[in-house]
Amino acid sequence: QVQLVESGGGLVQPGGSLRLSCAASGFTLDKFNIGWFRQVPGKERQGVSCISSTGGNTWYLGSVKGRFTVSRDNAKNTVYLQVNSLKPDDTAVYYCAADPFYFCPPEGEYDYWGQGTQVTVSS
């Protein structure tokens, strides 16, 4: 079964940090560009970060620049999103998605999606 699985979410206080993971099964992740998205119930899904297949190119949503860091370890078939200095507005379900050709394509172009991991920022 081809799938992506996110993990690492949880409940943290404002200013806290988490490391989210996106692990692939059923295919080799090293040839795929990866995007991270988040979604709050009732709102549109929002792209937060992208990383190219080699890790050489990255992109961040303006509101997370300087706080979030995307990285990958292709040997472990895993992509990470380190989320620091978390704010209540960062509360969302975080998803990863994979595309075989393009860096930061439109949301609809991604081929594979995970089920998401919940990040809740609250005191």
Coordinates of C-alpha atoms in Angstrom, one line a residue:
Q1 CA 0.0 0.0 0.0
V2 CA 1.4 3.4 -1.1
Q3 CA 1.0 5.9 1.7
L4 CA 2.5 8.8 3.6
V5 CA 2.2 8.9 7.4
E6 CA 2.6 12.0 9.5
S7 CA 3.6 11.9 13.2
G8 CA 4.9 14.1 15.9
G9 CA 2.0 16.3 16.6
G10 CA 0.7 17.1 20.0
L11 CA -0.4 19.7 22.5
V12 CA 2.1 22.4 23.3
Q13 CA 2.1 25.8 25.0
P14 CA 2.7 29.0 23.0
G15 CA 6.4 29.3 22.3
G16 CA 6.9 25.5 22.3
S17 CA 8.3 23.3 19.6
L18 CA 7.5 20.0 17.9
R19 CA 9.2 18.0 15.2
L20 CA 6.7 16.6 12.7
S21 CA 7.7 13.6 10.6
C22 CA 6.5 12.4 7.2
A23 CA 7.4 8.8 6.5
A24 CA 6.7 7.0 3.2
S25 CA 5.8 3.4 2.8
G26 CA 5.3 1.6 -0.5
F27 CA 7.6 3.9 -2.5
T28 CA 11.0 5.5 -2.2
L29 CA 10.8 9.1 -1.1
D30 CA 14.1 10.3 -2.3
K31 CA 12.8 11.2 -5.8
F32 CA 9.9 13.2 -4.6
N33 CA 9.4 16.8 -3.8
I34 CA 7.5 17.2 -0.5
G35 CA 5.0 19.8 0.6
W36 CA 3.6 20.5 4.1
F37 CA 0.1 21.8 4.5
R38 CA -2.1 22.6 7.4
Q39 CA -5.9 22.9 7.8
V40 CA -8.3 24.2 10.4
P41 CA -11.9 22.9 10.3
G42 CA -14.0 25.2 8.1
K43 CA -11.0 26.9 6.5
E44 CA -9.0 26.2 3.3
R45 CA -5.9 24.1 3.4
Q46 CA -2.8 26.2 3.5
G47 CA 0.6 25.4 2.2
V48 CA 3.3 26.0 4.8
S49 CA 6.5 24.6 3.4
C50 CA 8.1 22.7 0.5
I51 CA 11.4 20.9 0.0
S52 CA 12.8 19.6 -3.2
S53 CA 13.8 16.0 -3.8
T54 CA 17.4 16.6 -3.0
G55 CA 16.7 19.1 -0.2
G56 CA 18.5 21.9 -2.1
N57 CA 15.4 24.1 -2.4
T58 CA 12.9 25.1 0.3
W59 CA 10.0 27.4 0.6
Y60 CA 8.0 28.7 3.6
L61 CA 4.8 30.5 4.1
G62 CA 5.6 34.1 5.2
S63 CA 4.0 33.7 8.6
V64 CA 6.2 30.7 9.5
K65 CA 9.5 32.0 8.2
G66 CA 12.2 31.9 10.9
R67 CA 10.1 29.6 13.0
F68 CA 9.6 26.4 10.9
T69 CA 12.4 24.4 9.2
V70 CA 11.9 21.7 6.7
S71 CA 14.5 19.0 6.1
R72 CA 14.8 15.4 4.9
D73 CA 16.7 12.3 5.4
N74 CA 16.3 10.2 2.3
A75 CA 18.1 7.3 3.8
K76 CA 15.3 7.1 6.4
N77 CA 12.6 7.7 3.8
T78 CA 11.4 10.6 6.0
V79 CA 10.9 14.4 5.7
Y80 CA 10.7 16.6 8.8
L81 CA 9.1 19.8 9.7
Q82 CA 10.6 21.4 12.8
V83 CA 8.1 23.9 14.2
N84 CA 9.4 26.3 16.8
S85 CA 8.0 29.4 18.6
L86 CA 4.5 28.0 18.1
K87 CA 1.5 30.3 18.2
P88 CA -2.1 29.6 18.8
D89 CA -2.7 30.4 15.1
D90 CA -0.5 27.5 14.2
T91 CA -3.1 25.1 15.6
A92 CA -4.2 22.8 12.7
V93 CA -3.9 19.4 11.3
Y94 CA -0.6 19.2 9.4
Y95 CA -0.3 17.1 6.2
C96 CA 2.5 16.1 4.0
A97 CA 2.2 15.5 0.3
A98 CA 4.5 14.1 -2.4
D99 CA 5.0 15.1 -6.1
P100 CA 7.5 13.3 -8.4
F101 CA 8.4 16.2 -10.7
Y102 CA 7.8 19.7 -9.3
F103 CA 9.0 21.7 -6.4
C104 CA 6.1 23.5 -4.7
P105 CA 3.4 22.7 -7.2
P106 CA -0.2 23.8 -6.8
E107 CA -1.9 21.7 -4.1
G108 CA -3.9 19.8 -6.7
E109 CA -0.8 18.5 -8.4
Y110 CA 0.4 16.4 -5.5
D111 CA 0.1 12.6 -6.0
Y112 CA 0.2 11.3 -2.4
W113 CA -1.1 12.6 0.8
G114 CA -0.9 11.5 4.4
Q115 CA -3.7 11.5 6.9
G116 CA -2.4 14.3 9.0
T117 CA -1.1 14.9 12.5
Q118 CA -2.8 17.3 14.9
V119 CA -0.8 20.3 16.3
T120 CA -2.6 22.2 19.1
V121 CA -1.0 25.3 20.6
S122 CA -2.8 26.4 23.8
S123 CA -2.0 27.4 27.4

